Short mmCIF file of C-alpha atoms in Angstrom, two decimals:
data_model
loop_
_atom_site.label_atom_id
_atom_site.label_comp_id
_atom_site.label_asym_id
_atom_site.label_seq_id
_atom_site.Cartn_x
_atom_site.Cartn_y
_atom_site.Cartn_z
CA UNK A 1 50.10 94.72 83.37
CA UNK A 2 52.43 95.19 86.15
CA UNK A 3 56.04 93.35 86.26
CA UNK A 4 56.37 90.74 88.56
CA UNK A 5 59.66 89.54 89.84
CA UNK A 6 58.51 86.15 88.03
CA UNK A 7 58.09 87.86 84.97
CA UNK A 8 62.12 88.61 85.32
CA UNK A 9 63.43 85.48 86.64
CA UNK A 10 61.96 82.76 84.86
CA UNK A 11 62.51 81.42 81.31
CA UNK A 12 59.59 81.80 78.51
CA UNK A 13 56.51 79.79 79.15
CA UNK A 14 57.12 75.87 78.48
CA UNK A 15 61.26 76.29 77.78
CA UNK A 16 62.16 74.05 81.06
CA UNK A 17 59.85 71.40 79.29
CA UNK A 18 62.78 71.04 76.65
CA UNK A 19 65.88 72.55 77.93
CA UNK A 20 68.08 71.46 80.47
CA UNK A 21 71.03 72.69 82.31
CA UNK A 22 74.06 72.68 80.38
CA UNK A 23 75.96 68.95 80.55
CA UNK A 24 79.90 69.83 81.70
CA UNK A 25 82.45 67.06 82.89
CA UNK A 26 85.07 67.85 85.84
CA UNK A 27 88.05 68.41 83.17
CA UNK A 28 85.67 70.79 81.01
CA UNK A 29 84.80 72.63 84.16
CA UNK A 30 88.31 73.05 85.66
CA UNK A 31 89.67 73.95 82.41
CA UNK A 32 86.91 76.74 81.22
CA UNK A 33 87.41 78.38 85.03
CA UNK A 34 91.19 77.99 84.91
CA UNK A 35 92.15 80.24 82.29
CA UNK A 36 90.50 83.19 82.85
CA UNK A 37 91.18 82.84 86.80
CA UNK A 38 94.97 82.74 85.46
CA UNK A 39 93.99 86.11 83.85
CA UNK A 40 91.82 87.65 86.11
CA UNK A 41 95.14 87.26 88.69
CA UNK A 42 97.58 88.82 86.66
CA UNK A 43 95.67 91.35 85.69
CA UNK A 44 95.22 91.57 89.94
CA UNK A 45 99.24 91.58 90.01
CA UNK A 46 99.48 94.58 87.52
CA UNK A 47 96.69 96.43 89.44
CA UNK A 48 99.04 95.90 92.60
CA UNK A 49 101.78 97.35 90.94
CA UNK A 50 100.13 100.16 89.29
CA UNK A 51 98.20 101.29 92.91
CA UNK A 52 101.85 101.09 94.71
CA UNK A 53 102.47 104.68 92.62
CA UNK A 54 99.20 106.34 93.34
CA UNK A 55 100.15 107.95 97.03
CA UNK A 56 99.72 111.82 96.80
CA UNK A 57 96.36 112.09 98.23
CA UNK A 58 96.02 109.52 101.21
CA UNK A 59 92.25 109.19 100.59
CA UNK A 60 92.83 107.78 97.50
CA UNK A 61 93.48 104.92 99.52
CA UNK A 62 89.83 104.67 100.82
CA UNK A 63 88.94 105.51 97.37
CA UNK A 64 90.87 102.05 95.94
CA UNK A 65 88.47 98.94 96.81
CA UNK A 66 85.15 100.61 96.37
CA UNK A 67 86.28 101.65 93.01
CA UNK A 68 87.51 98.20 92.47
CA UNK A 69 84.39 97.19 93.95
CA UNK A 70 82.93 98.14 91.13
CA UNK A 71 83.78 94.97 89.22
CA UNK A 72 81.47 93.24 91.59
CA UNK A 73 79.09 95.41 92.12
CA UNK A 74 78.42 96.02 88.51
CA UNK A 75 80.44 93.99 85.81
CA UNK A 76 80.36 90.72 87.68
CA UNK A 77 76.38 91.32 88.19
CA UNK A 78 75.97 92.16 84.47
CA UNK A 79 78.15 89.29 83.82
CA UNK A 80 76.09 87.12 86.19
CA UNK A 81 72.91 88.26 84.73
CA UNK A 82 73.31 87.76 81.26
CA UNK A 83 75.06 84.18 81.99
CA UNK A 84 71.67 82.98 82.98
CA UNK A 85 70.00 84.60 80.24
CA UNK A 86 72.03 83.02 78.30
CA UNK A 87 71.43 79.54 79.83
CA UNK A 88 67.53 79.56 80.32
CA UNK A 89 67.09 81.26 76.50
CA UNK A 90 66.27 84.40 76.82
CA UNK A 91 69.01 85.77 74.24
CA UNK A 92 68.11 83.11 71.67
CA UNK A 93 66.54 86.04 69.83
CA UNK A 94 68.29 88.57 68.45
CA UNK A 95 65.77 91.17 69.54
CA UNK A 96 65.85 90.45 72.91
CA UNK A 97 69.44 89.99 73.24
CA UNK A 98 70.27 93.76 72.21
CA UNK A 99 67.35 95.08 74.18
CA UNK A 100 69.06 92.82 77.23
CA UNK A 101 72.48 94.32 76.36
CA UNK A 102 71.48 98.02 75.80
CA UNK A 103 69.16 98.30 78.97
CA UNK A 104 72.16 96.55 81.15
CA UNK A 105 74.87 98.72 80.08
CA UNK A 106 72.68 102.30 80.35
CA UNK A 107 71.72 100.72 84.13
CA UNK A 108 75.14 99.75 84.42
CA UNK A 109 76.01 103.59 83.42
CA UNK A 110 73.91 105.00 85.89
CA UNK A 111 74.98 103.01 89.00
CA UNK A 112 78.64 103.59 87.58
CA UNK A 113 78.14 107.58 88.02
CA UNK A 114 76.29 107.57 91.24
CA UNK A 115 78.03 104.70 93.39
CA UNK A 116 81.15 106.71 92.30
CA UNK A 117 79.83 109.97 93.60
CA UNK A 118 79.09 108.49 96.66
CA UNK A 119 82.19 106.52 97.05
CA UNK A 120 84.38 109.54 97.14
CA UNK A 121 81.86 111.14 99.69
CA UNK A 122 82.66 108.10 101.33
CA UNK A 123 86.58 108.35 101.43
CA UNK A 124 86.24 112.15 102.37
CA UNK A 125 84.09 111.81 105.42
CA UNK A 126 86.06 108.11 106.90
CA UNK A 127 89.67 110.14 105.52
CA UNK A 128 87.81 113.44 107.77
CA UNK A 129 86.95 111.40 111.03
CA UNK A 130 90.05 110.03 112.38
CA UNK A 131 92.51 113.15 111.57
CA UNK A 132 89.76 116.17 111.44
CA UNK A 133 91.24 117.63 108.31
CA UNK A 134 89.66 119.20 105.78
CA UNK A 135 90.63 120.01 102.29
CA UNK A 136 88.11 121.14 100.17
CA UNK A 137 90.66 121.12 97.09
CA UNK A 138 91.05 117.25 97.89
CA UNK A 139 87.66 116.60 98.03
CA UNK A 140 86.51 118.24 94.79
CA UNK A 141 89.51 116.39 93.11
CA UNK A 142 88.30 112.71 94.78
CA UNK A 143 85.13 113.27 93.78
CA UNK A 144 86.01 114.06 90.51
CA UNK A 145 88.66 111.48 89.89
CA UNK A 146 86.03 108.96 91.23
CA UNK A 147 83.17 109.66 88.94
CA UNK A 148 85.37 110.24 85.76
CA UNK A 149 86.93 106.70 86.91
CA UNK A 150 83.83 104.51 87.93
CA UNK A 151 81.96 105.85 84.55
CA UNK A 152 85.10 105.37 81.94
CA UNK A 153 86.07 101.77 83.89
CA UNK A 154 82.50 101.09 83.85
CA UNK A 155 81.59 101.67 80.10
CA UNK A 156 84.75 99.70 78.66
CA UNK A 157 84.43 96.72 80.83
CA UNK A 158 80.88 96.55 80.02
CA UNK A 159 81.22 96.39 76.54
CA UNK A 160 83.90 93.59 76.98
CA UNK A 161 81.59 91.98 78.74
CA UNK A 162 78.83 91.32 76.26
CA UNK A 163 81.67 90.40 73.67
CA UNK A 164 82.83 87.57 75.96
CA UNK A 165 78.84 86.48 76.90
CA UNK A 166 78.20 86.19 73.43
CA UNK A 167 81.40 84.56 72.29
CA UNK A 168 80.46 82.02 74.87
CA UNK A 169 77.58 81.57 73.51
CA UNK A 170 78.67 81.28 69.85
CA UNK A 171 81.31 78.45 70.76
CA UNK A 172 79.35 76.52 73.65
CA UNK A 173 81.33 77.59 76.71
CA UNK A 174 79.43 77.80 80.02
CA UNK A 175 79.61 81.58 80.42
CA UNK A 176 79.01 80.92 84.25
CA UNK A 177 82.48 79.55 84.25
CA UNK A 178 84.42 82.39 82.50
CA UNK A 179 82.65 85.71 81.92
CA UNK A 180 82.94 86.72 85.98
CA UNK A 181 86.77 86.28 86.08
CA UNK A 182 86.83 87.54 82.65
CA UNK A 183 85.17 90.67 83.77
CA UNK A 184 87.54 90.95 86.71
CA UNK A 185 90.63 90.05 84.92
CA UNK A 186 91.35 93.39 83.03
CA UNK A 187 88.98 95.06 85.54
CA UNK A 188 91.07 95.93 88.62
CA UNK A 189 94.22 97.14 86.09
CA UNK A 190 91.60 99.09 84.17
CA UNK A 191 90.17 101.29 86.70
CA UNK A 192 93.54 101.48 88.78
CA UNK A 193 95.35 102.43 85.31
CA UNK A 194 92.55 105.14 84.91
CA UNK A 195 92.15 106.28 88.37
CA UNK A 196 95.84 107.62 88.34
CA UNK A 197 96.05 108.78 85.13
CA UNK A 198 93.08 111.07 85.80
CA UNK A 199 94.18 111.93 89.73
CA UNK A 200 97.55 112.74 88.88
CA UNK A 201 96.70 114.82 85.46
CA UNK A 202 93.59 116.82 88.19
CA UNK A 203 96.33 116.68 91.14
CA UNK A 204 98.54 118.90 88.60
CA UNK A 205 96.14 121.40 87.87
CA UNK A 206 95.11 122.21 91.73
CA UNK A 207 97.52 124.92 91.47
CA UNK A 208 96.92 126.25 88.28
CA UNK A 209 93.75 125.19 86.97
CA UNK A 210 91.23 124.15 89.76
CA UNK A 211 87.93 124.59 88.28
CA UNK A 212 89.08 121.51 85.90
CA UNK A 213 87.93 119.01 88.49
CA UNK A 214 84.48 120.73 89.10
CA UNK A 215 83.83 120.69 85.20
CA UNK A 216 84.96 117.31 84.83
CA UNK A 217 82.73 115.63 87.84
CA UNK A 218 79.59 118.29 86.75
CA UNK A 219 79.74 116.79 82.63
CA UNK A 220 80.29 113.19 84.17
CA UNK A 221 76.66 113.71 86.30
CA UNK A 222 74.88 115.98 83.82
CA UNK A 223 75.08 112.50 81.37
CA UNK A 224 73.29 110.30 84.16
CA UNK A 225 69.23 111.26 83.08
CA UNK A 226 70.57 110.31 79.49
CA UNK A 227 71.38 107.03 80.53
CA UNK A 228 68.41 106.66 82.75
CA UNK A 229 65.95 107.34 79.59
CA UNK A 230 67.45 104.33 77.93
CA UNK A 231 67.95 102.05 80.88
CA UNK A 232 63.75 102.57 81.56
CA UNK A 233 63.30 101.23 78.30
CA UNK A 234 63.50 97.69 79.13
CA UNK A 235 61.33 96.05 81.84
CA UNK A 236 64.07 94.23 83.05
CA UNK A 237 66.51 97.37 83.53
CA UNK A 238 63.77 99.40 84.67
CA UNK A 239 63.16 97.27 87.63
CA UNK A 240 66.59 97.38 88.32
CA UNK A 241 67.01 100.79 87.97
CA UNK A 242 64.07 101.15 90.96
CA UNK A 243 64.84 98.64 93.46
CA UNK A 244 68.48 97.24 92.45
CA UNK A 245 70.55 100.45 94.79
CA UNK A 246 70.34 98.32 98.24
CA UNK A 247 73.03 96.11 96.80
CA UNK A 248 75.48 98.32 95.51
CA UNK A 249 75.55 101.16 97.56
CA UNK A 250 75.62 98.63 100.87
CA UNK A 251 78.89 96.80 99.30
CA UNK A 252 80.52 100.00 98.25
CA UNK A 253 79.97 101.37 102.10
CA UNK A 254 81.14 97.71 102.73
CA UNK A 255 84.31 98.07 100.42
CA UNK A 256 85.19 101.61 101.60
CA UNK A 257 85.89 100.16 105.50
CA UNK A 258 88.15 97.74 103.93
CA UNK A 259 89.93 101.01 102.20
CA UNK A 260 89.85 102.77 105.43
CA UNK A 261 91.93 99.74 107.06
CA UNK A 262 94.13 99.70 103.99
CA UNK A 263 94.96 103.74 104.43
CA UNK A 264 95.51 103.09 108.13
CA UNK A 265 97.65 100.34 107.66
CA UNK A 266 99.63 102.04 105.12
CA UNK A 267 100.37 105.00 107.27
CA UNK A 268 102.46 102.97 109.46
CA UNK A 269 105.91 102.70 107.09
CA UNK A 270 106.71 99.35 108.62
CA UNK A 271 103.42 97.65 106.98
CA UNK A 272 103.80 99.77 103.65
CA UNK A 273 104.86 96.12 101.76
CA UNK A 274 100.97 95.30 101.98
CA UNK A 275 99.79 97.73 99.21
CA UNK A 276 101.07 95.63 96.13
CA UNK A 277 99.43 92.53 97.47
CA UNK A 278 96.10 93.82 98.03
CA UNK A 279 94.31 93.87 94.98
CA UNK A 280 95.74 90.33 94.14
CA UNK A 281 94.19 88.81 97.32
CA UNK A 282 91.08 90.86 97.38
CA UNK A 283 90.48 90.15 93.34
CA UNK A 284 91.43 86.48 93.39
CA UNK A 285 89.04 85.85 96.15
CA UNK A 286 86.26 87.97 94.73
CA UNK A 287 86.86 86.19 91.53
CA UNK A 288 86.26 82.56 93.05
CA UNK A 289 83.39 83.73 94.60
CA UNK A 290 81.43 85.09 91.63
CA UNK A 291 82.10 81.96 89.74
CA UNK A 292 79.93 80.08 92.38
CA UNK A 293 77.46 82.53 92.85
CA UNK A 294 76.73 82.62 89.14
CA UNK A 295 76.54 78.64 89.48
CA UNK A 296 74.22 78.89 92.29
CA UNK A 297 71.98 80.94 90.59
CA UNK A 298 71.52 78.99 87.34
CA UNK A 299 71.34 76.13 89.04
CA UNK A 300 67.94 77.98 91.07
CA UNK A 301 66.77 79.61 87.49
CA UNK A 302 66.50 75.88 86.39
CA UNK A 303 65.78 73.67 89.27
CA UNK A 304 62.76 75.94 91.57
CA UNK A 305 61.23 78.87 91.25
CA UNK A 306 61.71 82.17 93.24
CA UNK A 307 60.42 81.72 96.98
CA UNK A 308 61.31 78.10 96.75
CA UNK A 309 65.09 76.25 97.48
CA UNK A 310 65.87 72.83 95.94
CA UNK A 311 65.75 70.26 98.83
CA UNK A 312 69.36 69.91 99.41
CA UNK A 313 69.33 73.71 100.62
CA UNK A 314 66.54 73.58 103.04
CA UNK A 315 66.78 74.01 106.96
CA UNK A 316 69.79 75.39 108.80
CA UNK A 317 72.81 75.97 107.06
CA UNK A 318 76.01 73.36 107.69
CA UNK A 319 79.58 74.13 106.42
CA UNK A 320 79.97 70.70 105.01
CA UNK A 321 76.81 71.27 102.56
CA UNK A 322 78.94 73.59 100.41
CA UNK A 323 81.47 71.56 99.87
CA UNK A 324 80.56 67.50 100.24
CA UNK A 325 78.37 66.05 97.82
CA UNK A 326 79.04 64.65 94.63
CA UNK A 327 76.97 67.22 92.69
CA UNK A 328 78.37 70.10 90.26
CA UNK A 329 78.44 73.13 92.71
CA UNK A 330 79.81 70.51 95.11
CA UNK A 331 82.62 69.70 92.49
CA UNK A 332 82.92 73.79 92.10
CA UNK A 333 83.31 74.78 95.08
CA UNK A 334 86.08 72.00 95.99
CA UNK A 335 88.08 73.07 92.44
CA UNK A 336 87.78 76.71 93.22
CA UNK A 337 89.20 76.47 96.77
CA UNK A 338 91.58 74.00 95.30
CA UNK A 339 92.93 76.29 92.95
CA UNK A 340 93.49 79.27 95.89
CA UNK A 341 97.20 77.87 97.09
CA UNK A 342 98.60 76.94 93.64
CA UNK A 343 97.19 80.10 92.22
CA UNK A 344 98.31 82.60 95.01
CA UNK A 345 102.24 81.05 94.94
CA UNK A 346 102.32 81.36 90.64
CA UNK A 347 100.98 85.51 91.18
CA UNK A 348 103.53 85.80 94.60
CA UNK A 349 106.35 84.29 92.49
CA UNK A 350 105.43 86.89 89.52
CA UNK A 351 105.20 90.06 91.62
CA UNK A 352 109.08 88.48 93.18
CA UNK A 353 109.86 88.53 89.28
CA UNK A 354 108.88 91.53 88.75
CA UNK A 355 110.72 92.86 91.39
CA UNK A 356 107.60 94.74 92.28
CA UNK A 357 106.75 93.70 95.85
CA UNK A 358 108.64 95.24 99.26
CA UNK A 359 108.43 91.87 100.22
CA UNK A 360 111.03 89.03 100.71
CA UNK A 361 109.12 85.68 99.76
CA UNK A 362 110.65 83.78 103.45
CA UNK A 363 108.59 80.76 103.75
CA UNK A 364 107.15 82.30 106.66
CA UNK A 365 105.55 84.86 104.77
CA UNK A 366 104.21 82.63 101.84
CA UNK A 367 102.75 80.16 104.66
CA UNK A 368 101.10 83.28 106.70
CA UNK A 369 99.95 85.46 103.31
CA UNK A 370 98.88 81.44 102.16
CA UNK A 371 96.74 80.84 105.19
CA UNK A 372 95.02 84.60 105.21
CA UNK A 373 93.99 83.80 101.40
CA UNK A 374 92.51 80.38 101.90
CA UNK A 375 90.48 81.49 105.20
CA UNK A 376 89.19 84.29 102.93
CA UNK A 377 87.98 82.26 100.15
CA UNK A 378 86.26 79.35 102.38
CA UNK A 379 84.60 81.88 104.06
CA UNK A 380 83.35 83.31 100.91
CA UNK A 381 82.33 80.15 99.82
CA UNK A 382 80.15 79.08 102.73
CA UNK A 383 78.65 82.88 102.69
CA UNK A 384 77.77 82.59 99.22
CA UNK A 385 76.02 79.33 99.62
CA UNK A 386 73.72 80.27 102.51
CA UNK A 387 73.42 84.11 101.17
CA UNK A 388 72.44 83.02 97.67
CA UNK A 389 69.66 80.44 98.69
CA UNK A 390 68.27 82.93 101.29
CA UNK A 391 67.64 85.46 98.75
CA UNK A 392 66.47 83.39 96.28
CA UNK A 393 63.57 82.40 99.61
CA UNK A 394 62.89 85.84 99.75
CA UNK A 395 61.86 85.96 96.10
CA UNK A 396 65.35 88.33 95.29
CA UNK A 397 67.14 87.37 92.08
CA UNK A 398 70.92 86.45 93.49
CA UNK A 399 71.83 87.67 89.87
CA UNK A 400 71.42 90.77 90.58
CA UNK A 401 71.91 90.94 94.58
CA UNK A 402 74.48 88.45 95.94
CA UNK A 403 77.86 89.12 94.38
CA UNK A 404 77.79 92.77 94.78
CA UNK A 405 77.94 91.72 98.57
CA UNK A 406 79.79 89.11 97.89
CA UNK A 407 82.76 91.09 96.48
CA UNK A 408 82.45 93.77 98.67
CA UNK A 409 82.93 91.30 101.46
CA UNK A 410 85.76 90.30 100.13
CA UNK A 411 87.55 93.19 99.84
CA UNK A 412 86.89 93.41 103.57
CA UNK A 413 87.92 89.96 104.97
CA UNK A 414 91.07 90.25 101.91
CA UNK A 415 92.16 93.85 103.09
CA UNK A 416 91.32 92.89 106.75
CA UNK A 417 93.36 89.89 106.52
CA UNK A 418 96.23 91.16 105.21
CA UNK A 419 96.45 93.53 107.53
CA UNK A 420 96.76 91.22 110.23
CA UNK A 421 98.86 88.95 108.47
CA UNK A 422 101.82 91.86 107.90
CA UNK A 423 101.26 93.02 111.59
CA UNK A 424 101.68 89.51 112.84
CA UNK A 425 104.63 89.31 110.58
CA UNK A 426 106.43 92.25 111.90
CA UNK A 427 105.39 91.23 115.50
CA UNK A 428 107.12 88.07 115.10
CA UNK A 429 110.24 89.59 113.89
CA UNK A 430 109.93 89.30 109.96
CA UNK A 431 110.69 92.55 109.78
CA UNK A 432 114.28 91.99 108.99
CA UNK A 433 112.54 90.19 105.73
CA UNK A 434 112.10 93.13 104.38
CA UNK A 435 107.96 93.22 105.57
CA UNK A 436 107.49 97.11 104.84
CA UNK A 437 110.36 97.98 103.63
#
């Protein structure tokens, strides 16, 4: 019979009868989404460090959040995904679990190779527009770096992810809490660390050796119809692998604007300080984000079915209804913005340690880079809340739709932000702090 989207989002006939959604007090809760946010931001710090080095193509630039957008678009779904599976039952049986975890990753695969190709067509055509420059040498090499990257990134993140849904499983952690920062908390340093390794080794061999970075982009694509056959295997991947592009390629388009402000930004020396902080404030508040979303959907998987919002989310969307309330996204979404200042000072004091940023830490900087960060995350918040329930009324699994968006516009509002934030700084005159230097 044909698959309905019912078919995919619910839980086996009779389970809500006898399960409920998991119990979790406020310590249990702010310690289980603590940790790994801890993680997921230095791992943000070391990508900031390792993307201040990669400068000898300027549309790598571009190139940096979509391929860091891949996180969202991709790991953070997967992680998302197989959270609820976990929490409605549907990887209670061995069986099922594998054919879950095998049909995700080979999806995962193929939207890894393509949103990569397209990503680097991306950066060519936004690097093209402003300047009119062309170099076809630079655009083989992108494209190649890009797929290589997105497909390598992809496939070890992927299989960390399943590790750390089914150790949450095994020892009774709410994987909502922890396997979306998990996913992001290697994820950024990962795909920067492999994106210039493999840039600079092609970049080497323009000269000598060109043909290297057709090969290496050609063998990347010529794998996707292998992962395709196994993706279609499972009814769940195979819808994806129809009707789940809209997200991804939309927040990777999304993603690459924020990369074209970060490349424009960076071509002025005096604002050259904001590379190192980008990935921290774009990942942290990407991070947060995903952690509610994944709530949010649970909570829908449990409580109504698609097409239909609990009562709490119904009419016009207010501000105040993502964050007052007594319930547990209430109590989420007030700990996650909570944690935004404290967390941002510990991963600005660490990068000053490190003597890694361009930055002085003046307190008018920390109160300026402070206020960009929060605005970006309560945004987020309030986005996620009315974006998650509205696709959930249109009968769209959020699992699978709202945090690539979600991520993406992140990147945007973080990179965006920033931007501002240095250029006010500078404007103001705390330039002799040291700003771009």
């Amino acid at each position: 019979r044909m698959i309905s989207s019912k078919d995919i989002f619910l839980p086996p006939a009779g389970l809500t009868a006898v399960r409920n959604m998991p119990k979790e007090s406020l310590l249990a809760m702010v310690l289980q989404i603590l940790v790994p946010f801890l993680l997921a931001g230095f791992g943000t710090v070391s990508a900031g460090m390792v993307l201040d080095i990669v400068q000898y193509v300027s549309e790598i630039f571009i190139l940096v959040p979509a391929l860091l957008g891949l996180k969202g678009n991709l790991e953070m779904t997967l992680a998302s995904r197989l959270s609820t599976a976990v929490n409605v039952g549907k990887m209670d049986s061995p069986i099922e679990k594998w054919n879950l975890i095998i049909g995700n990753l080979a999806l995962k695969q193929v939207q890894a190779t393509v949103v990569g190709f397209l990503a680097a067509v991306a950066a060519v055509v936004l690097g093209w527009i402003p300047e009119g420059k062309f170099q076809m040498s630079h655009a083989v090499l992108l494209c190649s770096s890009s797929v290589a990257t997105a497909f390598i990134a992809s496939l070890l993140q992927g299989i960390i992810m399943v590790g750390v849904i089914v150790g949450s499983k095994k020892t009774g952690i709410n994987p909502d809490n922890v396997a979306t920062p998990i996913a992001a908390s290697f994820g950024d340093l990962i795909t920067l660390a492999i994106l210039a390794w493999i840039s600079q080794g092609l970049y080497n061999c323009l000269d000598s050796h060109s043909y290297v970075s057709s090969l290496v982009c050609a063998f990347f694509l010529c794998l996707t119809p292998v992962w395709i056959v196994v993706a279609s295997k499972h009814p769940a991947s195979r819808m994806l692998l129809y009707s789940g592009w809209e997200p991804v390629i939309t927040a990777m388009l999304i993603s690459s604007i924020g990369g074209l402000i970060l490349d424009k930004t960076l071509s002025n020396p005096n604002l050259a300080g904001i590379v190192v902080y980008t990935p921290v404030i774009n990942g942290i508040g990407g991070n947060l984000v995903a952690i509610q979303s994944s709530r949010f959907s649970t909570y829908l998987h449990f409580h109504s079915v698609p097409g239909e919002v609990p009562e709490e989310a119904k009419g016009c969307y207010y501000p105040c209804r993502t964050f007052c309330g007594s319930g547990a996204n209430h109590r989420s979404a007030q700990v996650l913005l909570l944690l935004v200042v404290p967390g941002h000072l510990i991963f600005l004091y660490t990068i000053h340690l490190m003597k890694s940023g361009h930055t002085t830490l003046t307190p008018i900087f920390m109160a300026v880079y402070l206020a960009a960060a929060l605005l970006q995350v309560l945004l987020l918040l309030c986005i996620a809340d009315w974006m998650v329930h509205s696709m959930w009324r249109s009968g769209k699994d959020p699992d699978s739709f709202s945090i690539p968006y979600l991520t993406a516009l992140g990147d945007l509002l973080g990179t965006a932000l920033l931007a501002l934030s240095f250029h006010f700084l500078w404007v103001i005159g705390d330039q002799d702090s040291d700003v771009g230097d």
